[in-house]
Coordinates of C-alpha atoms in Angstrom, one line a residue:
Chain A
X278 CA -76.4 -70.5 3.7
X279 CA -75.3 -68.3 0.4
X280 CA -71.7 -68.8 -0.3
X281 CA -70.0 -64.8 -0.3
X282 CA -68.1 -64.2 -3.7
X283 CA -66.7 -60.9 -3.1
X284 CA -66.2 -59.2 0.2
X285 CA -66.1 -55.4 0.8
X286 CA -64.8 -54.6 4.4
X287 CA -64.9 -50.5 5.3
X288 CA -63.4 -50.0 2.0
X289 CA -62.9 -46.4 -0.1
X290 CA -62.6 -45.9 -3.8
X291 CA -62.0 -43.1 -5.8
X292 CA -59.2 -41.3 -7.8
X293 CA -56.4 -39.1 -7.5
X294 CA -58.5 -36.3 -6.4
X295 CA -59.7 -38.2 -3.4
X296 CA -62.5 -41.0 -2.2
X297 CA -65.6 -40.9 -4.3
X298 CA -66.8 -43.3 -2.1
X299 CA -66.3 -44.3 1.4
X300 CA -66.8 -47.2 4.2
X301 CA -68.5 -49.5 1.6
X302 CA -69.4 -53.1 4.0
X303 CA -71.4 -55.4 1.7
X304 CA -71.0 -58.9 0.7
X305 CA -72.1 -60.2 -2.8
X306 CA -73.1 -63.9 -2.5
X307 CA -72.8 -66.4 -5.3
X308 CA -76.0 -66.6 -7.4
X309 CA -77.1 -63.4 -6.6
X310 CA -78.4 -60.7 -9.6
X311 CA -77.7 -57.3 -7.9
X312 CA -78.6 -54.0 -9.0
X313 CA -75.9 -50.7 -8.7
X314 CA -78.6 -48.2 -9.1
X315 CA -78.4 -44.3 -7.5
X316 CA -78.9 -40.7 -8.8
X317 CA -76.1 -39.5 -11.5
X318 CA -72.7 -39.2 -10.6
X319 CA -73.3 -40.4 -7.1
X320 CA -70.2 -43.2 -7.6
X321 CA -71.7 -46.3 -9.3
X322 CA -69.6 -46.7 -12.2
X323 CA -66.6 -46.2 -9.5
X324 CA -67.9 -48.6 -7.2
X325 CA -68.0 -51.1 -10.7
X326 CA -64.8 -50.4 -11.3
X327 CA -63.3 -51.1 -8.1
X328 CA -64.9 -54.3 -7.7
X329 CA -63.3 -55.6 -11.2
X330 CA -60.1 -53.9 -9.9
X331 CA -60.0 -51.0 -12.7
X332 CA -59.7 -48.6 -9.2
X333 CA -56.9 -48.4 -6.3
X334 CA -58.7 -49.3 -3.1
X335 CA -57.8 -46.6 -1.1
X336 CA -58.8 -47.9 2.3
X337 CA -60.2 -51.0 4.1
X338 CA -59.8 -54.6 1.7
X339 CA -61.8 -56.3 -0.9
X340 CA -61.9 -59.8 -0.9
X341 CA -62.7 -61.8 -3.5
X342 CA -63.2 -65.3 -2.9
X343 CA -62.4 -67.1 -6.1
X344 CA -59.2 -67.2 -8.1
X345 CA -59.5 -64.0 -9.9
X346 CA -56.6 -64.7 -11.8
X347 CA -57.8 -68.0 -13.0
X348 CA -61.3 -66.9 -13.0
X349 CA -61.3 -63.5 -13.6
X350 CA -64.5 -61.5 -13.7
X351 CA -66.8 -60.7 -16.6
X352 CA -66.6 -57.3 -17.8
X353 CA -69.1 -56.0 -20.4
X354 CA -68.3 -51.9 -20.4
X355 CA -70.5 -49.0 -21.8
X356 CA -70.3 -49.9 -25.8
X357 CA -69.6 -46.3 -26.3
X358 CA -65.7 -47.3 -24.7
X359 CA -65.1 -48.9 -27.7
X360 CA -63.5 -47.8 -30.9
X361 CA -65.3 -48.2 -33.9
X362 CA -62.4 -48.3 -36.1
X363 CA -61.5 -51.7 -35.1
X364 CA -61.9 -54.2 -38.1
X365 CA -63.9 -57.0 -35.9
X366 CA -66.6 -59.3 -36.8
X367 CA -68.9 -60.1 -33.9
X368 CA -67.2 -63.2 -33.4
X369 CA -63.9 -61.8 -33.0
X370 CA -64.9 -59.3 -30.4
X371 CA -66.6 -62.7 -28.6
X372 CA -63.4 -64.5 -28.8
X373 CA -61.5 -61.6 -26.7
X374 CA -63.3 -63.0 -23.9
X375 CA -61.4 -66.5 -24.2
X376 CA -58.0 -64.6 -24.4
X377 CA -58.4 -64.4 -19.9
X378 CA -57.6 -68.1 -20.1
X379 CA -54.9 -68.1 -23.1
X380 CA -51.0 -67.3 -22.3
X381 CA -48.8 -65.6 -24.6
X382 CA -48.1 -67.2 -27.5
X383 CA -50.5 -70.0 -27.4
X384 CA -53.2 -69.4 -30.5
X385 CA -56.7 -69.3 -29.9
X386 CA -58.2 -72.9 -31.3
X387 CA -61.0 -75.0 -32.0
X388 CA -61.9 -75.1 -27.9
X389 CA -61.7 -71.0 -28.2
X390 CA -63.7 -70.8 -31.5
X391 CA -66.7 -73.7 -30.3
X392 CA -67.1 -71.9 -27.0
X393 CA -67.4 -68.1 -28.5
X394 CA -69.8 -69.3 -30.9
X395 CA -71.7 -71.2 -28.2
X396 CA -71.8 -67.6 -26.3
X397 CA -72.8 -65.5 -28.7
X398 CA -75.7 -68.2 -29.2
X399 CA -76.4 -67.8 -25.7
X400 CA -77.0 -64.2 -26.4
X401 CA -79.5 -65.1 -29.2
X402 CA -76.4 -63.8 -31.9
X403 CA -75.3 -66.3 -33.8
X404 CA -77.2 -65.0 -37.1
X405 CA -74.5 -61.9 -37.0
X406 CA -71.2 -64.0 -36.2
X407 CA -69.8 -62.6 -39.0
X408 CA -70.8 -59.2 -39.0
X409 CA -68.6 -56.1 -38.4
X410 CA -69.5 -55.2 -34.8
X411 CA -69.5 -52.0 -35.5
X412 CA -72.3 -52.2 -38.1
X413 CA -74.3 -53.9 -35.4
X414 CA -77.1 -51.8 -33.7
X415 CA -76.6 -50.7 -29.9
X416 CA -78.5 -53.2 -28.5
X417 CA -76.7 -56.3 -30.4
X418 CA -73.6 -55.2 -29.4
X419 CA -74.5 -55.0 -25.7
X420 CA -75.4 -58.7 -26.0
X421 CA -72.1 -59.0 -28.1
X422 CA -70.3 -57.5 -25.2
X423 CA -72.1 -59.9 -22.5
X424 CA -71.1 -62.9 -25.2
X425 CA -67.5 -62.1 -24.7
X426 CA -67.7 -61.7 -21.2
X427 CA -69.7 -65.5 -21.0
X428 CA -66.9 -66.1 -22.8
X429 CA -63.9 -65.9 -20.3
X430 CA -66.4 -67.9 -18.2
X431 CA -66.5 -66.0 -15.4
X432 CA -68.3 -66.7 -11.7
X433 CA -69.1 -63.1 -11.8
X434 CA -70.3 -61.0 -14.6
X435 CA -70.3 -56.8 -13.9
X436 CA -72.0 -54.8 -16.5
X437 CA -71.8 -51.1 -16.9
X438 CA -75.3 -49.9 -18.3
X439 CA -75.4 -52.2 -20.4
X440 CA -79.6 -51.0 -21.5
X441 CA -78.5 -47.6 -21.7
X442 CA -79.2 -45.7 -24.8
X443 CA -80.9 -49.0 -26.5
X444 CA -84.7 -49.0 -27.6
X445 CA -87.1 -50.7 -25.3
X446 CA -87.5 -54.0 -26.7
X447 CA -83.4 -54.1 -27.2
X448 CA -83.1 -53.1 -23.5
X449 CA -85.5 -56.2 -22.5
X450 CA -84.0 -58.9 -24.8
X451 CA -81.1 -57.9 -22.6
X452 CA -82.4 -58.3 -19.6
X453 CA -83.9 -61.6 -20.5
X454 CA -80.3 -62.9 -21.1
X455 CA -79.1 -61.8 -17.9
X456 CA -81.7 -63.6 -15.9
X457 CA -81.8 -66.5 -18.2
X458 CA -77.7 -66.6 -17.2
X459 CA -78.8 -65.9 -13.8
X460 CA -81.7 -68.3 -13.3
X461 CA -80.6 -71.8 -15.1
X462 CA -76.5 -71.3 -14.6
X463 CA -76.8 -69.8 -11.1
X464 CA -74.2 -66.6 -12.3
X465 CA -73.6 -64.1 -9.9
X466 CA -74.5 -60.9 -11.7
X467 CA -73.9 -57.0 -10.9
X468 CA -75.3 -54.2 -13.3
X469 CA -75.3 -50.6 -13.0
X470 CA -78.3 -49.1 -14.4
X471 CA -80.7 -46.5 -14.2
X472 CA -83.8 -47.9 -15.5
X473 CA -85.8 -49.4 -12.1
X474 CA -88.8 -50.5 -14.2
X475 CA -86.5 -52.6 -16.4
X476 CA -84.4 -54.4 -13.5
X477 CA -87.3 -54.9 -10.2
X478 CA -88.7 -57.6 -11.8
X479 CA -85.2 -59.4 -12.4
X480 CA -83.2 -58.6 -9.8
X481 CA -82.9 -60.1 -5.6
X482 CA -81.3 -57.1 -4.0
X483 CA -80.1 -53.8 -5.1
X484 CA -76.9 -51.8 -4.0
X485 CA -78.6 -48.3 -3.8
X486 CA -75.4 -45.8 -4.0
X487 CA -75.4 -42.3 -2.8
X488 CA -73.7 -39.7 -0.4
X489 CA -70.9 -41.2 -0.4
X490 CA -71.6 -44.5 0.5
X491 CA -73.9 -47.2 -1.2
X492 CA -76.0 -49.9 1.1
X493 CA -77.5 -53.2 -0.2
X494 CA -80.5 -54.2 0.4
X495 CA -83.5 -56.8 -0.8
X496 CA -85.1 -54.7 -3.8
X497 CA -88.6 -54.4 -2.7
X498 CA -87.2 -52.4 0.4
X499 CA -84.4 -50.6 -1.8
X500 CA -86.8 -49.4 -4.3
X501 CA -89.6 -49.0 -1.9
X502 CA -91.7 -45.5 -3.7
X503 CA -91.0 -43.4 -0.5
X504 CA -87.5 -44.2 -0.7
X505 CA -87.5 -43.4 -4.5
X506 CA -89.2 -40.7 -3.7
X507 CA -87.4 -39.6 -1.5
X508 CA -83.6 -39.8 -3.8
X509 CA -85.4 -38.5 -7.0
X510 CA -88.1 -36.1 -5.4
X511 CA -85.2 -34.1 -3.9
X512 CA -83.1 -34.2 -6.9
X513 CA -86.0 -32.5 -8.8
X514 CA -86.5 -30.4 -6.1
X515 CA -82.8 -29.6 -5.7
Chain B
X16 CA -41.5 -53.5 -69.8
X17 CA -38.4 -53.7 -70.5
X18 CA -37.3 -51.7 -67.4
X19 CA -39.8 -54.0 -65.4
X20 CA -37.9 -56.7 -67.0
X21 CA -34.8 -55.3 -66.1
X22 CA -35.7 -54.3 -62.3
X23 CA -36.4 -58.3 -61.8
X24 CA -33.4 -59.4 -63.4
X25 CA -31.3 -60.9 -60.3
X26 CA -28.0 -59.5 -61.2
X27 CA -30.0 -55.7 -61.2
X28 CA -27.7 -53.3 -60.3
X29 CA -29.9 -51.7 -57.8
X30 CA -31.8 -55.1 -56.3
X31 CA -30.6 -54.1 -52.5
X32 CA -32.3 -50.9 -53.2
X33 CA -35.0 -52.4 -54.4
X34 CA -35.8 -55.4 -52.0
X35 CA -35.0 -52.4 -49.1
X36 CA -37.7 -50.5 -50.3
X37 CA -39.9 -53.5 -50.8
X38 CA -39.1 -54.6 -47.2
X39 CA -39.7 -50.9 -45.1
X40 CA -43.1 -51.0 -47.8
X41 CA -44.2 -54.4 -46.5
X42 CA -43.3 -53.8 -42.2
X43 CA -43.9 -50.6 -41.8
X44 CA -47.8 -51.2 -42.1
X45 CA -47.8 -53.9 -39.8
X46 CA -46.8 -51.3 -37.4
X47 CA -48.9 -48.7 -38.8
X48 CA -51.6 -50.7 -37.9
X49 CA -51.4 -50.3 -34.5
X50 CA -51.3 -46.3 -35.4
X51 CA -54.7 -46.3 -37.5
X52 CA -56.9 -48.2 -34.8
X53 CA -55.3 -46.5 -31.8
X54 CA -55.8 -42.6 -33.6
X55 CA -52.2 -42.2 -33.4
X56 CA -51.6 -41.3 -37.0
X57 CA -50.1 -37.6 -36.2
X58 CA -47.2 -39.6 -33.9
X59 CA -46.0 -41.2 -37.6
X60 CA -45.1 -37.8 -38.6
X61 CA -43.3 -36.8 -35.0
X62 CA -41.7 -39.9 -34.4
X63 CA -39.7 -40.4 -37.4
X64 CA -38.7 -36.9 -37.3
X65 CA -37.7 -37.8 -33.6
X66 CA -35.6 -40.5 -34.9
X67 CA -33.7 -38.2 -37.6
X68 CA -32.8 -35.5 -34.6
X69 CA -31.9 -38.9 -32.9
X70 CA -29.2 -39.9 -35.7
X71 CA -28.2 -36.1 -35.4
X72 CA -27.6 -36.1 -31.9
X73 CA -25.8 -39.4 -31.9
X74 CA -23.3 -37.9 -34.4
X75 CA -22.9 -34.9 -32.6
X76 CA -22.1 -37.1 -29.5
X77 CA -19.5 -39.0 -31.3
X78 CA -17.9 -36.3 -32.3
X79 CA -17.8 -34.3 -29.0
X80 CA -17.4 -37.4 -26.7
X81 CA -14.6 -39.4 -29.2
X82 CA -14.0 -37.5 -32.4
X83 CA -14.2 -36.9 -35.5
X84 CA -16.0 -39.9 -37.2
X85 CA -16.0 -41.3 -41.0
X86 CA -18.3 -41.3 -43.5
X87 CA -19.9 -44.3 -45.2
X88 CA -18.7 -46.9 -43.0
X89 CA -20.8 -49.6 -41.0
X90 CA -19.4 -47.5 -37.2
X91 CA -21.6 -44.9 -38.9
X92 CA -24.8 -46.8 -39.8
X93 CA -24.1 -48.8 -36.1
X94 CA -24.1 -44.8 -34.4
X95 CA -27.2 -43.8 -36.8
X96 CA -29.2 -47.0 -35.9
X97 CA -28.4 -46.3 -31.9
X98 CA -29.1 -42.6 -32.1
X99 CA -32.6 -42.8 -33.8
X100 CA -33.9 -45.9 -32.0
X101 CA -33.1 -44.2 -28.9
X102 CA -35.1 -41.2 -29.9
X103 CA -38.0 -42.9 -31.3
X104 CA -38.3 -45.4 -27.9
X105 CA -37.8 -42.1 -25.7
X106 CA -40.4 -40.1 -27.6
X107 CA -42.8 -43.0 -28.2
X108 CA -42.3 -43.6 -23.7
X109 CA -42.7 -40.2 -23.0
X110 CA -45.8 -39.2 -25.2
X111 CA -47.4 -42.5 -24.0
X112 CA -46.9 -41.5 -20.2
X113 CA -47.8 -38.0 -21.1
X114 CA -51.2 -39.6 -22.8
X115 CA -52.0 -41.4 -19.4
X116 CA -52.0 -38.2 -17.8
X117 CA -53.6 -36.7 -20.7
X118 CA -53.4 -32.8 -19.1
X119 CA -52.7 -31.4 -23.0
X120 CA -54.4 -32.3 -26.0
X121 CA -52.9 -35.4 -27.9
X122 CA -52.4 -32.6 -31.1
X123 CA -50.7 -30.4 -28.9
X124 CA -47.8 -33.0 -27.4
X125 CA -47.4 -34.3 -31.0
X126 CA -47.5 -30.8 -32.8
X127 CA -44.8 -30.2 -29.9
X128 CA -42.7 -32.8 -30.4
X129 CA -42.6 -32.4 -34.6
X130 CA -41.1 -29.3 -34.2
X131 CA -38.8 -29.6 -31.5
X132 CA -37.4 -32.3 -33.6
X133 CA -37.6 -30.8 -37.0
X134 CA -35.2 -27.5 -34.9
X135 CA -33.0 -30.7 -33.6
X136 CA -32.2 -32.7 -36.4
X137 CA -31.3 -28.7 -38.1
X138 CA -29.8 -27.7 -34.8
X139 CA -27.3 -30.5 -34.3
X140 CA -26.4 -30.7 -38.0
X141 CA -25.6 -27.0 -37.5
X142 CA -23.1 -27.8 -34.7
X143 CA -21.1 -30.4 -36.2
X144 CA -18.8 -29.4 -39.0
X145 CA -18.9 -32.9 -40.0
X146 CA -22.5 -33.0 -41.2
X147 CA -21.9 -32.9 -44.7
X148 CA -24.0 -33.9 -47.3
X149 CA -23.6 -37.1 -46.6
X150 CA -24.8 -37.1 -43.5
X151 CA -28.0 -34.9 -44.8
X152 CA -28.6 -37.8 -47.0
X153 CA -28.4 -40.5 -44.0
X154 CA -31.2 -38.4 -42.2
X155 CA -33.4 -38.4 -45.4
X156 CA -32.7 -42.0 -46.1
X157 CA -30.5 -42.6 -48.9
X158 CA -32.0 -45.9 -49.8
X159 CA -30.2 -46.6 -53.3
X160 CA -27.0 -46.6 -51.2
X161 CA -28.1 -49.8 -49.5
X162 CA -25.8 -52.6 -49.5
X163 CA -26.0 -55.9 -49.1
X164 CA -24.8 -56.3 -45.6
X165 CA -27.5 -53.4 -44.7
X166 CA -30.0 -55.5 -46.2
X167 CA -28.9 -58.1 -44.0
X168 CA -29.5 -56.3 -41.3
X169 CA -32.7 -54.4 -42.5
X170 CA -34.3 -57.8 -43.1
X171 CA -33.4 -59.7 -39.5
X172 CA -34.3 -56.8 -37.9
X173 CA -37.7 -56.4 -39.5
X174 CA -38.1 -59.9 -39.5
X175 CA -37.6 -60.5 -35.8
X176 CA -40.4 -57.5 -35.9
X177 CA -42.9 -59.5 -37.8
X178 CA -42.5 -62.4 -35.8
X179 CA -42.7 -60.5 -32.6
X180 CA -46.4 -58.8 -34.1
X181 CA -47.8 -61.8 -35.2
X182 CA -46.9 -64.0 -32.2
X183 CA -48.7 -61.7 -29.7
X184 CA -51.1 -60.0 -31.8
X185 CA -53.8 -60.9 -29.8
X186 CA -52.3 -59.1 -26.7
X187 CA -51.7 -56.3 -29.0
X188 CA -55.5 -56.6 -30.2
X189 CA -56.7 -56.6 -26.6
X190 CA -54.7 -53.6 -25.0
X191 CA -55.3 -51.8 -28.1
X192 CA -59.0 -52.2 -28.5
X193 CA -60.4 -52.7 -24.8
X194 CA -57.2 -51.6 -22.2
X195 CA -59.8 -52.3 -19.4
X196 CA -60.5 -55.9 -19.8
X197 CA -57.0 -56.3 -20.5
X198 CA -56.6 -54.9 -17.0
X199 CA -59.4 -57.4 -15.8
X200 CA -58.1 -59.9 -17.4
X201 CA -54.6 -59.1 -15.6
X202 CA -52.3 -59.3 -18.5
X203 CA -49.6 -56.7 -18.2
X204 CA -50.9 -54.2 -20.4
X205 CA -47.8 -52.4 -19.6
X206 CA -45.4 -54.4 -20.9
X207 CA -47.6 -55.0 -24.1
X208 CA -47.3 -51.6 -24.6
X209 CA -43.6 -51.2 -24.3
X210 CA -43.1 -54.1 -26.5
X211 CA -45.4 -52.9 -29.7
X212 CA -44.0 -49.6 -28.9
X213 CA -40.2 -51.5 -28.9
X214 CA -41.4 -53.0 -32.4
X215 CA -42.6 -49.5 -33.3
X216 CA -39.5 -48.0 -32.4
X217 CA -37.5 -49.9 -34.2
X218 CA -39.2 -50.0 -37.2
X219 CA -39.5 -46.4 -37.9
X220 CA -35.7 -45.9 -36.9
X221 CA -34.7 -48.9 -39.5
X222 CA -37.5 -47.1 -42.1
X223 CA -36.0 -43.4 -41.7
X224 CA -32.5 -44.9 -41.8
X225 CA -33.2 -46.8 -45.1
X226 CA -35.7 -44.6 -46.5
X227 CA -36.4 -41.3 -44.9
X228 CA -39.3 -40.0 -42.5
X229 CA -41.3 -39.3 -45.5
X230 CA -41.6 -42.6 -47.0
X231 CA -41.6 -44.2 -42.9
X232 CA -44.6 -41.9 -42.3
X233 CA -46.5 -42.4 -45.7
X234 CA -45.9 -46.3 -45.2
X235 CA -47.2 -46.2 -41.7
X236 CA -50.2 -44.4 -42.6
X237 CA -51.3 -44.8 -46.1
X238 CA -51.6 -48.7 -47.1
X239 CA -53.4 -48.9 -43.4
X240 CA -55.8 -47.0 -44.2
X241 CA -56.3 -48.3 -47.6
X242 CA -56.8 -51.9 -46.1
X243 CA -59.3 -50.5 -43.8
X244 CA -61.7 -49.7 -46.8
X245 CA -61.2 -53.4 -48.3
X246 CA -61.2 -55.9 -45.4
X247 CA -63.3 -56.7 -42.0
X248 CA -61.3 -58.4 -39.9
X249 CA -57.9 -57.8 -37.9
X250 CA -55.8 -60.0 -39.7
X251 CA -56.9 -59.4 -43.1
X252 CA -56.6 -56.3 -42.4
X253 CA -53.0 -57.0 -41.5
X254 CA -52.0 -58.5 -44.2
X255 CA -53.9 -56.5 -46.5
X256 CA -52.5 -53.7 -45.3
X257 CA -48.3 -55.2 -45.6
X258 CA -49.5 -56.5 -49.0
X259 CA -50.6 -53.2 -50.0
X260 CA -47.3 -51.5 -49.1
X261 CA -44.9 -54.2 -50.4
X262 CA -47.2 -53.8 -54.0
X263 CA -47.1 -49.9 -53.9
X264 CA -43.2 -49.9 -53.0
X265 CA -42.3 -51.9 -55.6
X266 CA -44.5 -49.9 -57.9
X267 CA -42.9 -46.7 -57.2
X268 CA -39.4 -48.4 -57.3
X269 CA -40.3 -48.8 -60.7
X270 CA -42.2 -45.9 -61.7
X271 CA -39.0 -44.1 -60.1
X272 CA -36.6 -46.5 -62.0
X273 CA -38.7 -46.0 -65.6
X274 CA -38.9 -42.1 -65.2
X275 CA -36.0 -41.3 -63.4
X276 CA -38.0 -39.7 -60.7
X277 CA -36.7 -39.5 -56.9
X278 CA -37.5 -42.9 -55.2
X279 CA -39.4 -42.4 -51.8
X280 CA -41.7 -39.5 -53.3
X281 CA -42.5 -41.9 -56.0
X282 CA -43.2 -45.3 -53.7
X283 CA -45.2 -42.4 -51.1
X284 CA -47.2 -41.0 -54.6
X285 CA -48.2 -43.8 -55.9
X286 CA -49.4 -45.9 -52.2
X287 CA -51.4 -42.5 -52.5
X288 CA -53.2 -43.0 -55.5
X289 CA -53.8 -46.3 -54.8
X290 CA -55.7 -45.1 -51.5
X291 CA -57.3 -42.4 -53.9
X292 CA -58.6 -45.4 -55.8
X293 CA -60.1 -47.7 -53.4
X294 CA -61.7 -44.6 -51.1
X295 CA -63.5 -43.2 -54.3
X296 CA -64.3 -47.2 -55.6
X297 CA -65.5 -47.8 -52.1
X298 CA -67.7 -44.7 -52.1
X299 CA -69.6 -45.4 -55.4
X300 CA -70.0 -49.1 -54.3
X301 CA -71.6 -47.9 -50.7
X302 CA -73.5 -45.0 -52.9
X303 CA -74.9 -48.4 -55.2
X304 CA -75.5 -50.2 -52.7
X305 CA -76.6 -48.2 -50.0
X306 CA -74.6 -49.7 -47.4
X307 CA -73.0 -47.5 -44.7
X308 CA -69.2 -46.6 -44.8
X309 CA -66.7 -48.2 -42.0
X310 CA -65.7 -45.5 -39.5

C-alpha cells in the first residue's frame, strides 16, 4: 500500500482576484513521478505553487504528511525567475539549497560544501562548479536548479518547467536526472510541463489540469490520444 | 607626497575627517550591494534625500514642539540622527510595501518620492527661522566638521552594521536572489527584509549626516558596480566592492586635501573614474578574448 505524502482535500487556490482553481481531491503518494500537464493558463503553475505553499489555500486543507519545516520541499522554479546579476558560481547557487536546514548565524561548512558538490554531481555538473551560473546555458542551469533543490534534501521535489525553452537533448539529459532520482532514490517528484512526448515515458500518473479543476490519473489513461485530442483539438478549434 | 605624507601623519589636523570619509567609503557599499543585485539603484538617490527632509523635519519639530534649539551641539546631531533614520526606515517600509503591490512602476514611486523630499528638506528649512547655514551644511554633510566623539559614534554604528551583514548574509543572499524558496524554505523573509532594510536605513542616515546624499548615493552605487566587473562570487564581491570604496575615499580625501577641492565631489569623482577604468579595461579584455560581459 503507497504511503500518501501530500493530501489535497476539496481544496481552492488562487489569488486576490478569486479561485483559479477549485475542489482539487488528489493524493500524491511517496515514490511517485507525477506529471502537472494542461492547456496554457489553465492553473498549473498555481496548483505548483500551492502545494509548496507559495499560494493562500483558499478553501478545503492540504495535508502534508512529513515535517515540512524540517523537510521542506524541493523547489526548482522557471530559470527565467532568477536575476542574472547575481555574482554566483554554480556551486553557490547549489549551496542555497543546504541553507533549509541551516539557522541563523550558523555558517555553511564542510557537511554543506561535500553535499552540494555531491548534488551538482548527481546532476552530471561538477565540471562547471565554479562557473558563473549565469554564463551557464539554459539547460545546465535547470540541472543547477534541481542540484540545489537535491540539496536541501527534500522527500519531495516540485519543478516548474523545468525543459522549457532548452534544446532537445538538454531537455532529455533532464529528464534522465529526474527518473534516475526517481528510480534508484525512490523521490517523490511533481513537474509541470508541457512537452507529453518528453515526460510519458518517465512518468506513473499525470495530474491533467483544466476548467477549473485538475484530476489525476495513471498516464496511459490521462494522455490517452482521444483525450488529447480532445483538450488540444478544441483549443485549435477554439 | 608630501601632502600624502602629511594626511597619514597621526596628529593630522583633519584625521576624523579623514577616517569618517574612509569609514561611510568602506560601509556604504556593503549596503549598496544589496541595491545593485536587487535593481534598486534609483532608491539610493530617494532615500538619502528622504533622510535630509528627515533631519529637516526633526528640526522643525524641535523647534515647534520645545523650542528654539542650538547649533553645533551633540542635542543637534542626537535630533539629526533621529529625524533622518526615521525617514529613511519609513520611506525604505513604505516603497517596499508599495513594491509588493506593485500597482505603479518602481520609477514612478522613486521619481515620486525624490521630489517630494527634495520640496521637504527646502520646505521645512523655509519654515524654521533657525535653519541657518549651519543647519544647510548638516543636510549636505559637513564632514570636515567631524569630531572625535562623532567618529565614535559613526564607527560603532557602522560597525554593529557590518557585523549585522556579514552574520546573516546568507539570509540576505537568499530573500534577495530567490524570495520564493526562501518562502519554501520558511525563513521569515519578512523580517530579513526589515532587518537589511534596518541596516540600510541607518547607514544612509549616518552617510548623509557625515557626508551628504551625494557622496551616500555615489558610495552606494558606484564601487558596487565597479566590483561587479572584477569578481564572480557574492562575497568577493562584497569585499571588493567595501575595498573599492574605502581606496577611492581616501583617494579623494587626498586629491581634495592636495588641490583644495570640495571633499565629497572629489571622493564621488574619483570612485567614478575608477569605475570608468575598470568598465572600459573590462571591455577591451572581453573584446580580446571574446568572452561575454556579466549582466
Amino acid at each position: 500500500m503507497p504511503k500518501a505524502l501530500v493530501r489535497l482535500d476539496d481544496v481552492s487556490l488562487g489569488y486576490e482576484a478569486g479561485a483559479v482553481l477549485q475542489h482539487l481531491r488528489f493524493t500524491v503518494e511517496e515514490g511517485e513521478f507525477l506529471a502537472l500537464l494542461g492547456p496554457n493558463g489553465a492553473g498549473k503553475t498555481t496548483l505548483l505553487r500551492g502545494l509548496l505553499g507559495l499560494l493562500p489555500v483558499l478553501e478545503g486543507h492540504i495535508e502534508y504528511c512529513f515535517d515540512r519545516a524540517a523537510t521542506p520541499p524541493g523547489y526548482v522554479p522557471q530559470r527565467e525567475t532568477l536575476d542574472p546579476i547575481f555574482p554566483l558560481s554554480a556551486l553557490e547557487v547549489v549551496l542555497m539549497g543546504t541553507y533549509a536546514r541551516l539557522p541563523p548565524l550558523r555558517p555553511v561548512g564542510r557537511r554543506e560544501r561535500a553535499l552540494a558538490a555531491h548534488c551538482l554531481a548527481q546532476a552530471g555538473l561538477e565540471a562547471v562548479a565554479g562557473q558563473p551560473f549565469w554564463a551557464l546555458s539554459g539547460g545546465q542551469k535547470q540541472r543547477v536548479l534541481i542540484a540545489r533543490a537535491l540539496a536541501s534534501e527534500p522527500r519531495l521535489l516540485l519543478l516548474d518547467e523545468p525543459t522549457a525553452g532548452v534544446d532537445p537533448g538538454a531537455a532529455a539529459a533532464i529528464m534522465d536526472v529526474l527518473s534516475r532520482l526517481n528510480r534508484e532514490q525512490g523521490l517523490t517528484i511533481v513537474l509541470v510541463t508541457h512537452q507529453l512526448r518528453l515526460v510519458r515515458p518517465v512518468v506513473g500518473a499525470v495530474i491533467w489540469v483544466d476548467g477549473g479543476t485538475a484530476i489525476k490519473g495513471p498516464t496511459a489513461e490521462m494522455l490517452a490520444p482521444e483525450r488529447i485530442m480532445d483538450v488540444f483539438g478544441a483549443l485549435a478549434t477554439g | 607626497m608630501a601632502a600624502l605624507v602629511e594626511i597619514l601623519r597621526p596628529g593630522f589636523i583633519l584625521r576624523d575627517a579623514l577616517v569618517g570619509s574612509v569609514l561611510v567609503g568602506t560601509v556604504c557599499p556593503l549596503v549598496g550591494v544589496y541595491f545593485v543585485l536587487r535593481r534598486m539603484i534609483f532608491l539610493g538617490v530617494a532615500l538619502p534625500q528622504l533622510s535630509a527632509a528627515g533631519i529637516a523635519f526633526a528640526f522643525v519639530a524641535y523647534r515647534l514642539i520645545v523650542g528654539p534649539h542650538e547649533h553645533g551641539n551633540v542635542s543637534e546631531r542626537s535630533l539629526a540622527i533621529v529625524g533622518a533614520f526615521a525617514f529613511t526606515l519609513g520611506g525604505i517600509l513604505v516603497l517596499a510595501a508599495m513594491e509588493r503591490r506593485g500597482r505603479e512602476t518602481v520609477e514612478a514611486r522613486i521619481g515620486v518620492t525624490y521630489a517630494v523630499a527634495a520640496a521637504l528638506t527646502i520646505l521645512f528649512l523655509a519654515v524654521d527661522p533657525h535653519g541657518d547655514a549651519q543647519m544647510v551644511n548638516l543636510l549636505k554633510g559637513d564632514i570636515l566638521a567631524t569630531t572625535s566623539a562623532s567618529l565614535g559614534v559613526l564607527a560603532s554604528v557602522l560597525g554593529a552594521v557590518v557585523v549585522v551583514l556579514f552574520a546573516f548574509r546568507k539570509e540576505f543572499l537568499l530573500v534577495s536572489f530567490d524570495r520564493d524558496l526562501a518562502v519554501v524554505f520558511r525563513k521569515r523573509v519578512g523580517v530579513w527584509d526589515l532587518l537589511l532594510y534596518l541596516a540600510i536605513g541607518i547607514t544612509i542616515s549616518l552617510g548623509v549626516m557625515t557626508a551628504g546624499p551625494l557622496v551616500t548615493f555615489g558610495f552606494l552605487v558606484v564601487p558596487p558596480l565597479t566590483a561587479r566587473l572584477l569578481t564572480r562570487r557574492m562575497l568577493s564581491f562584497s569585499l571588493a566592492a567595501a575595498g573599492i570604496g574605502g581606496l577611492t575615499a581616501f583617494v579623494g580625501f587626498y586629491c581634495a586635501y592636495r588641490f583644495d577641492l570640495p571633499l565629497g565631489p572629489a571622493e564621488v569623482a574619483v570612485a567614478s573614474v575608477v569605475l570608468a577604468l575598470v568598465t572600459a579595461a573590462t571591455m577591451v579584455g572581453r573584446w580580446r578574448t571574446g568572452a561575454r560581459l556579466a549582466p
